Amino acid sequence: MIGRISGTLIERTPPNVLIDVGGVGYEIQIPMSCFYSLPEQGESVVLHTHFVVREDAQLLFGFTDKISRELFRELIKANGVGPKLGLTILSGMSASQVLTCVQQSDISSLVTLPGVGKKTAERLVVELKDRLAKFAKSTDVPMPDTAHGDLPLNAENNAKQEAIEALTALGYKPAQAEKMVKLVAKPESTSEVLIRDALKSSM
């Protein structure tokens, strides 16, 4: 089990990052709720990880805080919730928002997430309410504004495209992802800000 990765962040393409550890690059998928708190490329980073081994792949999921990782592990224990859906849930909501929805049986908010239908949302509430009681006092994961002023036109278009690709990777249909990005797009927005705002607008 790989439980922690510490190294240099060399690539960040939501929802994936590449971290160099002693000359070895680890590809890690992380939820957008954690992506916003990553350092800049070239800087040191520490991620708490969850390793998944399948017949056709070995996948590494990373989180900037232990609470998000533990919540991810609880989510994928629920019937019908795999790692990809767990990642999507924690991309559309912060850890504390997921906990609130489960504790308050807020089915309507959960079903706004891609891949979460009414039955899945109801299962999450029923199966996780008691197990997530220990997380009730958890604080939200910080999501700082990552915009750094106006972007050139090409950079603006690239930011939109990266945001659309990231949302598609999280389970949204391409046309839906494009619509979400267009609704929140601003000339100065980076791809990470577009993704964050698009996910917020879908709630």
mmCIF file with all atom_site columns, C-alpha atoms in Angstrom:
data_model
loop_
_atom_site.group_PDB
_atom_site.id
_atom_site.type_symbol
_atom_site.label_atom_id
_atom_site.label_alt_id
_atom_site.label_comp_id
_atom_site.label_asym_id
_atom_site.label_entity_id
_atom_site.label_seq_id
_atom_site.pdbx_PDB_ins_code
_atom_site.Cartn_x
_atom_site.Cartn_y
_atom_site.Cartn_z
_atom_site.occupancy
_atom_site.B_iso_or_equiv
_atom_site.pdbx_formal_charge
_atom_site.auth_seq_id
_atom_site.auth_comp_id
_atom_site.auth_asym_id
_atom_site.auth_atom_id
_atom_site.pdbx_PDB_model_num
ATOM 1   C CA . MET A 1 1   ? 0.000   0.000  0.000   1.00 0.00 ? 1   MET A CA 1
ATOM 2   C CA . ILE A 1 2   ? 1.336   3.431  -0.967  1.00 0.00 ? 2   ILE A CA 1
ATOM 3   C CA . GLY A 1 3   ? -0.021  5.763  1.717   1.00 0.00 ? 3   GLY A CA 1
ATOM 4   C CA . ARG A 1 4   ? 1.994   8.928  1.197   1.00 0.00 ? 4   ARG A CA 1
ATOM 5   C CA . ILE A 1 5   ? 3.872   10.616 -1.633  1.00 0.00 ? 5   ILE A CA 1
ATOM 6   C CA . SER A 1 6   ? 6.362   13.433 -1.074  1.00 0.00 ? 6   SER A CA 1
ATOM 7   C CA . GLY A 1 7   ? 8.199   14.996 -3.989  1.00 0.00 ? 7   GLY A CA 1
ATOM 8   C CA . THR A 1 8   ? 8.234   17.728 -6.612  1.00 0.00 ? 8   THR A CA 1
ATOM 9   C CA . LEU A 1 9   ? 5.087   18.652 -8.490  1.00 0.00 ? 9   LEU A CA 1
ATOM 10  C CA . ILE A 1 10  ? 6.114   18.634 -12.155 1.00 0.00 ? 10  ILE A CA 1
ATOM 11  C CA . GLU A 1 11  ? 2.768   18.498 -13.969 1.00 0.00 ? 11  GLU A CA 1
ATOM 12  C CA . ARG A 1 12  ? -0.784  19.474 -13.023 1.00 0.00 ? 12  ARG A CA 1
ATOM 13  C CA . THR A 1 13  ? -3.549  18.693 -15.500 1.00 0.00 ? 13  THR A CA 1
ATOM 14  C CA . PRO A 1 14  ? -6.872  18.466 -13.633 1.00 0.00 ? 14  PRO A CA 1
ATOM 15  C CA . PRO A 1 15  ? -7.723  15.990 -12.265 1.00 0.00 ? 15  PRO A CA 1
ATOM 16  C CA . ASN A 1 16  ? -4.232  14.476 -12.669 1.00 0.00 ? 16  ASN A CA 1
ATOM 17  C CA . VAL A 1 17  ? -0.822  15.417 -11.311 1.00 0.00 ? 17  VAL A CA 1
ATOM 18  C CA . LEU A 1 18  ? 2.669   14.051 -11.891 1.00 0.00 ? 18  LEU A CA 1
ATOM 19  C CA . ILE A 1 19  ? 5.026   14.041 -8.908  1.00 0.00 ? 19  ILE A CA 1
ATOM 20  C CA . ASP A 1 20  ? 8.744   13.342 -9.142  1.00 0.00 ? 20  ASP A CA 1
ATOM 21  C CA . VAL A 1 21  ? 10.067  11.273 -6.247  1.00 0.00 ? 21  VAL A CA 1
ATOM 22  C CA . GLY A 1 22  ? 13.768  10.551 -6.531  1.00 0.00 ? 22  GLY A CA 1
ATOM 23  C CA . GLY A 1 23  ? 13.647  10.505 -10.316 1.00 0.00 ? 23  GLY A CA 1
ATOM 24  C CA . VAL A 1 24  ? 10.467  8.405  -10.533 1.00 0.00 ? 24  VAL A CA 1
ATOM 25  C CA . GLY A 1 25  ? 7.294   10.128 -11.736 1.00 0.00 ? 25  GLY A CA 1
ATOM 26  C CA . TYR A 1 26  ? 4.050   9.102  -10.036 1.00 0.00 ? 26  TYR A CA 1
ATOM 27  C CA . GLU A 1 27  ? 0.795   9.800  -11.890 1.00 0.00 ? 27  GLU A CA 1
ATOM 28  C CA . ILE A 1 28  ? -1.883  10.575 -9.325  1.00 0.00 ? 28  ILE A CA 1
ATOM 29  C CA . GLN A 1 29  ? -5.558  11.438 -9.669  1.00 0.00 ? 29  GLN A CA 1
ATOM 30  C CA . ILE A 1 30  ? -6.866  13.929 -7.132  1.00 0.00 ? 30  ILE A CA 1
ATOM 31  C CA . PRO A 1 31  ? -10.322 15.458 -6.548  1.00 0.00 ? 31  PRO A CA 1
ATOM 32  C CA . MET A 1 32  ? -10.794 19.095 -7.498  1.00 0.00 ? 32  MET A CA 1
ATOM 33  C CA . SER A 1 33  ? -11.620 19.978 -3.888  1.00 0.00 ? 33  SER A CA 1
ATOM 34  C CA . CYS A 1 34  ? -7.948  19.194 -3.143  1.00 0.00 ? 34  CYS A CA 1
ATOM 35  C CA . PHE A 1 35  ? -6.513  20.380 -6.458  1.00 0.00 ? 35  PHE A CA 1
ATOM 36  C CA . TYR A 1 36  ? -7.041  24.049 -5.604  1.00 0.00 ? 36  TYR A CA 1
ATOM 37  C CA . SER A 1 37  ? -4.710  23.844 -2.611  1.00 0.00 ? 37  SER A CA 1
ATOM 38  C CA . LEU A 1 38  ? -1.769  22.392 -4.550  1.00 0.00 ? 38  LEU A CA 1
ATOM 39  C CA . PRO A 1 39  ? 1.465   24.397 -4.771  1.00 0.00 ? 39  PRO A CA 1
ATOM 40  C CA . GLU A 1 40  ? 2.799   25.682 -8.081  1.00 0.00 ? 40  GLU A CA 1
ATOM 41  C CA . GLN A 1 41  ? 4.692   23.429 -10.497 1.00 0.00 ? 41  GLN A CA 1
ATOM 42  C CA . GLY A 1 42  ? 8.291   22.881 -9.438  1.00 0.00 ? 42  GLY A CA 1
ATOM 43  C CA . GLU A 1 43  ? 7.480   23.136 -5.745  1.00 0.00 ? 43  GLU A CA 1
ATOM 44  C CA . SER A 1 44  ? 7.469   20.407 -3.105  1.00 0.00 ? 44  SER A CA 1
ATOM 45  C CA . VAL A 1 45  ? 4.200   18.675 -2.350  1.00 0.00 ? 45  VAL A CA 1
ATOM 46  C CA . VAL A 1 46  ? 2.946   15.982 0.020   1.00 0.00 ? 46  VAL A CA 1
ATOM 47  C CA . LEU A 1 47  ? -0.141  13.910 -0.791  1.00 0.00 ? 47  LEU A CA 1
ATOM 48  C CA . HIS A 1 48  ? -1.916  11.294 1.287   1.00 0.00 ? 48  HIS A CA 1
ATOM 49  C CA . THR A 1 49  ? -2.663  8.487  -1.156  1.00 0.00 ? 49  THR A CA 1
ATOM 50  C CA . HIS A 1 50  ? -4.918  5.514  -1.752  1.00 0.00 ? 50  HIS A CA 1
ATOM 51  C CA . PHE A 1 51  ? -3.637  2.748  -4.034  1.00 0.00 ? 51  PHE A CA 1
ATOM 52  C CA . VAL A 1 52  ? -6.091  0.730  -6.138  1.00 0.00 ? 52  VAL A CA 1
ATOM 53  C CA . VAL A 1 53  ? -5.043  -2.452 -7.950  1.00 0.00 ? 53  VAL A CA 1
ATOM 54  C CA . ARG A 1 54  ? -7.279  -3.807 -10.718 1.00 0.00 ? 54  ARG A CA 1
ATOM 55  C CA . GLU A 1 55  ? -6.771  -6.528 -13.302 1.00 0.00 ? 55  GLU A CA 1
ATOM 56  C CA . ASP A 1 56  ? -6.181  -3.922 -16.003 1.00 0.00 ? 56  ASP A CA 1
ATOM 57  C CA . ALA A 1 57  ? -4.610  -1.051 -14.065 1.00 0.00 ? 57  ALA A CA 1
ATOM 58  C CA . GLN A 1 58  ? -2.877  0.195  -10.928 1.00 0.00 ? 58  GLN A CA 1
ATOM 59  C CA . LEU A 1 59  ? -4.291  3.563  -9.879  1.00 0.00 ? 59  LEU A CA 1
ATOM 60  C CA . LEU A 1 60  ? -3.066  6.053  -7.326  1.00 0.00 ? 60  LEU A CA 1
ATOM 61  C CA . PHE A 1 61  ? -5.428  8.623  -5.827  1.00 0.00 ? 61  PHE A CA 1
ATOM 62  C CA . GLY A 1 62  ? -4.078  11.556 -3.832  1.00 0.00 ? 62  GLY A CA 1
ATOM 63  C CA . PHE A 1 63  ? -5.445  14.016 -1.277  1.00 0.00 ? 63  PHE A CA 1
ATOM 64  C CA . THR A 1 64  ? -3.990  17.115 0.332   1.00 0.00 ? 64  THR A CA 1
ATOM 65  C CA . ASP A 1 65  ? -5.423  16.190 3.742   1.00 0.00 ? 65  ASP A CA 1
ATOM 66  C CA . LYS A 1 66  ? -6.107  12.942 5.572   1.00 0.00 ? 66  LYS A CA 1
ATOM 67  C CA . ILE A 1 67  ? -9.789  13.717 6.167   1.00 0.00 ? 67  ILE A CA 1
ATOM 68  C CA . SER A 1 68  ? -10.498 13.805 2.417   1.00 0.00 ? 68  SER A CA 1
ATOM 69  C CA . ARG A 1 69  ? -8.661  10.509 1.936   1.00 0.00 ? 69  ARG A CA 1
ATOM 70  C CA . GLU A 1 70  ? -10.546 8.812  4.750   1.00 0.00 ? 70  GLU A CA 1
ATOM 71  C CA . LEU A 1 71  ? -13.836 10.117 3.376   1.00 0.00 ? 71  LEU A CA 1
ATOM 72  C CA . PHE A 1 72  ? -12.885 8.785  -0.076  1.00 0.00 ? 72  PHE A CA 1
ATOM 73  C CA . ARG A 1 73  ? -12.226 5.381  1.477   1.00 0.00 ? 73  ARG A CA 1
ATOM 74  C CA . GLU A 1 74  ? -15.615 5.430  3.187   1.00 0.00 ? 74  GLU A CA 1
ATOM 75  C CA . LEU A 1 75  ? -17.338 6.467  -0.051  1.00 0.00 ? 75  LEU A CA 1
ATOM 76  C CA . ILE A 1 76  ? -15.883 3.608  -2.104  1.00 0.00 ? 76  ILE A CA 1
ATOM 77  C CA . LYS A 1 77  ? -17.069 1.116  0.523   1.00 0.00 ? 77  LYS A CA 1
ATOM 78  C CA . ALA A 1 78  ? -20.649 2.016  -0.365  1.00 0.00 ? 78  ALA A CA 1
ATOM 79  C CA . ASN A 1 79  ? -22.410 -0.340 -2.746  1.00 0.00 ? 79  ASN A CA 1
ATOM 80  C CA . GLY A 1 80  ? -22.075 0.845  -6.343  1.00 0.00 ? 80  GLY A CA 1
ATOM 81  C CA . VAL A 1 81  ? -19.459 3.518  -5.627  1.00 0.00 ? 81  VAL A CA 1
ATOM 82  C CA . GLY A 1 82  ? -16.050 2.902  -7.182  1.00 0.00 ? 82  GLY A CA 1
ATOM 83  C CA . PRO A 1 83  ? -12.905 5.050  -7.070  1.00 0.00 ? 83  PRO A CA 1
ATOM 84  C CA . LYS A 1 84  ? -13.882 7.077  -10.157 1.00 0.00 ? 84  LYS A CA 1
ATOM 85  C CA . LEU A 1 85  ? -17.259 8.022  -8.697  1.00 0.00 ? 85  LEU A CA 1
ATOM 86  C CA . GLY A 1 86  ? -15.664 8.703  -5.320  1.00 0.00 ? 86  GLY A CA 1
ATOM 87  C CA . LEU A 1 87  ? -13.265 11.095 -7.054  1.00 0.00 ? 87  LEU A CA 1
ATOM 88  C CA . THR A 1 88  ? -16.167 12.771 -8.852  1.00 0.00 ? 88  THR A CA 1
ATOM 89  C CA . ILE A 1 89  ? -18.117 13.228 -5.616  1.00 0.00 ? 89  ILE A CA 1
ATOM 90  C CA . LEU A 1 90  ? -15.154 14.868 -3.881  1.00 0.00 ? 90  LEU A CA 1
ATOM 91  C CA . SER A 1 91  ? -14.590 17.059 -6.944  1.00 0.00 ? 91  SER A CA 1
ATOM 92  C CA . GLY A 1 92  ? -18.133 18.403 -6.942  1.00 0.00 ? 92  GLY A CA 1
ATOM 93  C CA . MET A 1 93  ? -18.247 18.860 -3.169  1.00 0.00 ? 93  MET A CA 1
ATOM 94  C CA . SER A 1 94  ? -15.770 19.494 -0.399  1.00 0.00 ? 94  SER A CA 1
ATOM 95  C CA . ALA A 1 95  ? -15.415 16.863 2.319   1.00 0.00 ? 95  ALA A CA 1
ATOM 96  C CA . SER A 1 96  ? -17.541 18.880 4.730   1.00 0.00 ? 96  SER A CA 1
ATOM 97  C CA . GLN A 1 97  ? -20.279 19.376 2.122   1.00 0.00 ? 97  GLN A CA 1
ATOM 98  C CA . VAL A 1 98  ? -20.462 15.630 1.483   1.00 0.00 ? 98  VAL A CA 1
ATOM 99  C CA . LEU A 1 99  ? -20.685 15.005 5.217   1.00 0.00 ? 99  LEU A CA 1
ATOM 100 C CA . THR A 1 100 ? -23.453 17.578 5.568   1.00 0.00 ? 100 THR A CA 1
ATOM 101 C CA . CYS A 1 101 ? -25.449 16.068 2.709   1.00 0.00 ? 101 CYS A CA 1
ATOM 102 C CA . VAL A 1 102 ? -25.187 12.581 4.194   1.00 0.00 ? 102 VAL A CA 1
ATOM 103 C CA . GLN A 1 103 ? -25.980 13.667 7.740   1.00 0.00 ? 103 GLN A CA 1
ATOM 104 C CA . GLN A 1 104 ? -28.976 15.759 6.581   1.00 0.00 ? 104 GLN A CA 1
ATOM 105 C CA . SER A 1 105 ? -30.145 13.157 4.031   1.00 0.00 ? 105 SER A CA 1
ATOM 106 C CA . ASP A 1 106 ? -29.860 15.818 1.320   1.00 0.00 ? 106 ASP A CA 1
ATOM 107 C CA . ILE A 1 107 ? -30.592 13.603 -1.697  1.00 0.00 ? 107 ILE A CA 1
ATOM 108 C CA . SER A 1 108 ? -31.359 16.554 -3.997  1.00 0.00 ? 108 SER A CA 1
ATOM 109 C CA . SER A 1 109 ? -27.828 17.961 -3.686  1.00 0.00 ? 109 SER A CA 1
ATOM 110 C CA . LEU A 1 110 ? -26.123 14.600 -4.128  1.00 0.00 ? 110 LEU A CA 1
ATOM 111 C CA . VAL A 1 111 ? -27.966 13.823 -7.378  1.00 0.00 ? 111 VAL A CA 1
ATOM 112 C CA . THR A 1 112 ? -26.556 16.990 -8.990  1.00 0.00 ? 112 THR A CA 1
ATOM 113 C CA . LEU A 1 113 ? -23.188 15.199 -9.181  1.00 0.00 ? 113 LEU A CA 1
ATOM 114 C CA . PRO A 1 114 ? -22.470 13.299 -12.424 1.00 0.00 ? 114 PRO A CA 1
ATOM 115 C CA . GLY A 1 115 ? -22.972 9.556  -12.016 1.00 0.00 ? 115 GLY A CA 1
ATOM 116 C CA . VAL A 1 116 ? -24.991 9.912  -8.813  1.00 0.00 ? 116 VAL A CA 1
ATOM 117 C CA . GLY A 1 117 ? -28.603 8.956  -9.406  1.00 0.00 ? 117 GLY A CA 1
ATOM 118 C CA . LYS A 1 118 ? -31.357 8.948  -6.833  1.00 0.00 ? 118 LYS A CA 1
ATOM 119 C CA . LYS A 1 119 ? -30.760 5.313  -5.851  1.00 0.00 ? 119 LYS A CA 1
ATOM 120 C CA . THR A 1 120 ? -27.037 5.853  -5.415  1.00 0.00 ? 120 THR A CA 1
ATOM 121 C CA . ALA A 1 121 ? -27.635 9.000  -3.357  1.00 0.00 ? 121 ALA A CA 1
ATOM 122 C CA . GLU A 1 122 ? -30.099 7.159  -1.142  1.00 0.00 ? 122 GLU A CA 1
ATOM 123 C CA . ARG A 1 123 ? -27.589 4.301  -0.704  1.00 0.00 ? 123 ARG A CA 1
ATOM 124 C CA . LEU A 1 124 ? -24.878 6.753  0.299   1.00 0.00 ? 124 LEU A CA 1
ATOM 125 C CA . VAL A 1 125 ? -27.099 8.274  2.962   1.00 0.00 ? 125 VAL A CA 1
ATOM 126 C CA . VAL A 1 126 ? -28.268 4.926  4.351   1.00 0.00 ? 126 VAL A CA 1
ATOM 127 C CA . GLU A 1 127 ? -24.870 3.204  4.317   1.00 0.00 ? 127 GLU A CA 1
ATOM 128 C CA . LEU A 1 128 ? -22.677 6.105  5.398   1.00 0.00 ? 128 LEU A CA 1
ATOM 129 C CA . LYS A 1 129 ? -24.693 8.140  7.898   1.00 0.00 ? 129 LYS A CA 1
ATOM 130 C CA . ASP A 1 130 ? -23.553 6.185  10.954  1.00 0.00 ? 130 ASP A CA 1
ATOM 131 C CA . ARG A 1 131 ? -19.998 5.594  9.694   1.00 0.00 ? 131 ARG A CA 1
ATOM 132 C CA . LEU A 1 132 ? -19.469 9.269  8.911   1.00 0.00 ? 132 LEU A CA 1
ATOM 133 C CA . ALA A 1 133 ? -20.570 10.493 12.327  1.00 0.00 ? 133 ALA A CA 1
ATOM 134 C CA . LYS A 1 134 ? -16.892 10.728 13.352  1.00 0.00 ? 134 LYS A CA 1
ATOM 135 C CA . PHE A 1 135 ? -16.318 13.246 10.559  1.00 0.00 ? 135 PHE A CA 1
ATOM 136 C CA . ALA A 1 136 ? -19.154 15.546 11.624  1.00 0.00 ? 136 ALA A CA 1
ATOM 137 C CA . LYS A 1 137 ? -16.852 18.203 13.065  1.00 0.00 ? 137 LYS A CA 1
ATOM 138 C CA . SER A 1 138 ? -14.413 18.233 10.129  1.00 0.00 ? 138 SER A CA 1
ATOM 139 C CA . THR A 1 139 ? -13.550 21.587 8.597   1.00 0.00 ? 139 THR A CA 1
ATOM 140 C CA . ASP A 1 140 ? -13.794 22.407 4.893   1.00 0.00 ? 140 ASP A CA 1
ATOM 141 C CA . VAL A 1 141 ? -10.800 21.979 2.585   1.00 0.00 ? 141 VAL A CA 1
ATOM 142 C CA . PRO A 1 142 ? -9.489  25.451 1.604   1.00 0.00 ? 142 PRO A CA 1
ATOM 143 C CA . MET A 1 143 ? -10.126 26.458 -1.986  1.00 0.00 ? 143 MET A CA 1
ATOM 144 C CA . PRO A 1 144 ? -8.114  29.639 -2.674  1.00 0.00 ? 144 PRO A CA 1
ATOM 145 C CA . ASP A 1 145 ? -8.648  31.770 -5.745  1.00 0.00 ? 145 ASP A CA 1
ATOM 146 C CA . THR A 1 146 ? -5.938  30.824 -8.238  1.00 0.00 ? 146 THR A CA 1
ATOM 147 C CA . ALA A 1 147 ? -6.516  33.591 -10.779 1.00 0.00 ? 147 ALA A CA 1
ATOM 148 C CA . HIS A 1 148 ? -3.484  35.756 -11.447 1.00 0.00 ? 148 HIS A CA 1
ATOM 149 C CA . GLY A 1 149 ? -4.756  38.596 -13.615 1.00 0.00 ? 149 GLY A CA 1
ATOM 150 C CA . ASP A 1 150 ? -5.756  38.802 -17.273 1.00 0.00 ? 150 ASP A CA 1
ATOM 151 C CA . LEU A 1 151 ? -4.728  35.993 -19.604 1.00 0.00 ? 151 LEU A CA 1
ATOM 152 C CA . PRO A 1 152 ? -3.801  36.281 -23.295 1.00 0.00 ? 152 PRO A CA 1
ATOM 153 C CA . LEU A 1 153 ? -6.502  35.101 -25.718 1.00 0.00 ? 153 LEU A CA 1
ATOM 154 C CA . ASN A 1 154 ? -4.738  31.808 -26.486 1.00 0.00 ? 154 ASN A CA 1
ATOM 155 C CA . ALA A 1 155 ? -4.237  31.158 -22.779 1.00 0.00 ? 155 ALA A CA 1
ATOM 156 C CA . GLU A 1 156 ? -7.915  31.929 -22.195 1.00 0.00 ? 156 GLU A CA 1
ATOM 157 C CA . ASN A 1 157 ? -8.965  29.420 -24.859 1.00 0.00 ? 157 ASN A CA 1
ATOM 158 C CA . ASN A 1 158 ? -6.534  26.840 -23.493 1.00 0.00 ? 158 ASN A CA 1
ATOM 159 C CA . ALA A 1 159 ? -7.922  27.352 -19.996 1.00 0.00 ? 159 ALA A CA 1
ATOM 160 C CA . LYS A 1 160 ? -11.451 26.728 -21.260 1.00 0.00 ? 160 LYS A CA 1
ATOM 161 C CA . GLN A 1 161 ? -10.400 23.593 -23.120 1.00 0.00 ? 161 GLN A CA 1
ATOM 162 C CA . GLU A 1 162 ? -8.500  22.228 -20.121 1.00 0.00 ? 162 GLU A CA 1
ATOM 163 C CA . ALA A 1 163 ? -11.514 22.891 -17.916 1.00 0.00 ? 163 ALA A CA 1
ATOM 164 C CA . ILE A 1 164 ? -13.847 21.098 -20.342 1.00 0.00 ? 164 ILE A CA 1
ATOM 165 C CA . GLU A 1 165 ? -11.479 18.104 -20.536 1.00 0.00 ? 165 GLU A CA 1
ATOM 166 C CA . ALA A 1 166 ? -11.217 17.941 -16.746 1.00 0.00 ? 166 ALA A CA 1
ATOM 167 C CA . LEU A 1 167 ? -14.993 18.042 -16.271 1.00 0.00 ? 167 LEU A CA 1
ATOM 168 C CA . THR A 1 168 ? -15.380 15.334 -18.912 1.00 0.00 ? 168 THR A CA 1
ATOM 169 C CA . ALA A 1 169 ? -12.822 13.194 -17.058 1.00 0.00 ? 169 ALA A CA 1
ATOM 170 C CA . LEU A 1 170 ? -14.912 13.658 -13.924 1.00 0.00 ? 170 LEU A CA 1
ATOM 171 C CA . GLY A 1 171 ? -17.986 12.204 -15.605 1.00 0.00 ? 171 GLY A CA 1
ATOM 172 C CA . TYR A 1 172 ? -19.768 15.102 -17.287 1.00 0.00 ? 172 TYR A CA 1
ATOM 173 C CA . LYS A 1 173 ? -20.769 14.744 -20.931 1.00 0.00 ? 173 LYS A CA 1
ATOM 174 C CA . PRO A 1 174 ? -18.666 16.928 -23.297 1.00 0.00 ? 174 PRO A CA 1
ATOM 175 C CA . ALA A 1 175 ? -21.606 19.124 -24.318 1.00 0.00 ? 175 ALA A CA 1
ATOM 176 C CA . GLN A 1 176 ? -22.628 19.585 -20.686 1.00 0.00 ? 176 GLN A CA 1
ATOM 177 C CA . ALA A 1 177 ? -19.054 20.388 -19.653 1.00 0.00 ? 177 ALA A CA 1
ATOM 178 C CA . GLU A 1 178 ? -18.718 22.957 -22.431 1.00 0.00 ? 178 GLU A CA 1
ATOM 179 C CA . LYS A 1 179 ? -21.981 24.620 -21.408 1.00 0.00 ? 179 LYS A CA 1
ATOM 180 C CA . MET A 1 180 ? -20.917 24.736 -17.746 1.00 0.00 ? 180 MET A CA 1
ATOM 181 C CA . VAL A 1 181 ? -17.598 26.374 -18.635 1.00 0.00 ? 181 VAL A CA 1
ATOM 182 C CA . LYS A 1 182 ? -19.199 28.938 -20.944 1.00 0.00 ? 182 LYS A CA 1
ATOM 183 C CA . LEU A 1 183 ? -21.571 30.014 -18.188 1.00 0.00 ? 183 LEU A CA 1
ATOM 184 C CA . VAL A 1 184 ? -18.761 30.900 -15.782 1.00 0.00 ? 184 VAL A CA 1
ATOM 185 C CA . ALA A 1 185 ? -15.953 31.854 -18.189 1.00 0.00 ? 185 ALA A CA 1
ATOM 186 C CA . LYS A 1 186 ? -14.133 35.144 -17.596 1.00 0.00 ? 186 LYS A CA 1
ATOM 187 C CA . PRO A 1 187 ? -11.104 36.475 -19.504 1.00 0.00 ? 187 PRO A CA 1
ATOM 188 C CA . GLU A 1 188 ? -8.868  36.300 -16.433 1.00 0.00 ? 188 GLU A CA 1
ATOM 189 C CA . SER A 1 189 ? -9.910  32.808 -15.273 1.00 0.00 ? 189 SER A CA 1
ATOM 190 C CA . THR A 1 190 ? -7.388  29.976 -15.174 1.00 0.00 ? 190 THR A CA 1
ATOM 191 C CA . SER A 1 191 ? -8.508  26.421 -15.924 1.00 0.00 ? 191 SER A CA 1
ATOM 192 C CA . GLU A 1 192 ? -8.615  25.601 -12.204 1.00 0.00 ? 192 GLU A CA 1
ATOM 193 C CA . VAL A 1 193 ? -10.855 28.583 -11.462 1.00 0.00 ? 193 VAL A CA 1
ATOM 194 C CA . LEU A 1 194 ? -13.134 27.647 -14.374 1.00 0.00 ? 194 LEU A CA 1
ATOM 195 C CA . ILE A 1 195 ? -13.449 24.092 -13.081 1.00 0.00 ? 195 ILE A CA 1
ATOM 196 C CA . ARG A 1 196 ? -14.174 25.288 -9.543  1.00 0.00 ? 196 ARG A CA 1
ATOM 197 C CA . ASP A 1 197 ? -16.786 27.817 -10.668 1.00 0.00 ? 197 ASP A CA 1
ATOM 198 C CA . ALA A 1 198 ? -18.390 25.369 -13.089 1.00 0.00 ? 198 ALA A CA 1
ATOM 199 C CA . LEU A 1 199 ? -18.738 22.749 -10.354 1.00 0.00 ? 199 LEU A CA 1
ATOM 200 C CA . LYS A 1 200 ? -20.189 25.335 -7.970  1.00 0.00 ? 200 LYS A CA 1
ATOM 201 C CA . SER A 1 201 ? -22.721 26.502 -10.575 1.00 0.00 ? 201 SER A CA 1
ATOM 202 C CA . SER A 1 202 ? -23.988 22.951 -11.064 1.00 0.00 ? 202 SER A CA 1
ATOM 203 C CA . MET A 1 203 ? -24.977 22.631 -7.399  1.00 0.00 ? 203 MET A CA 1
#
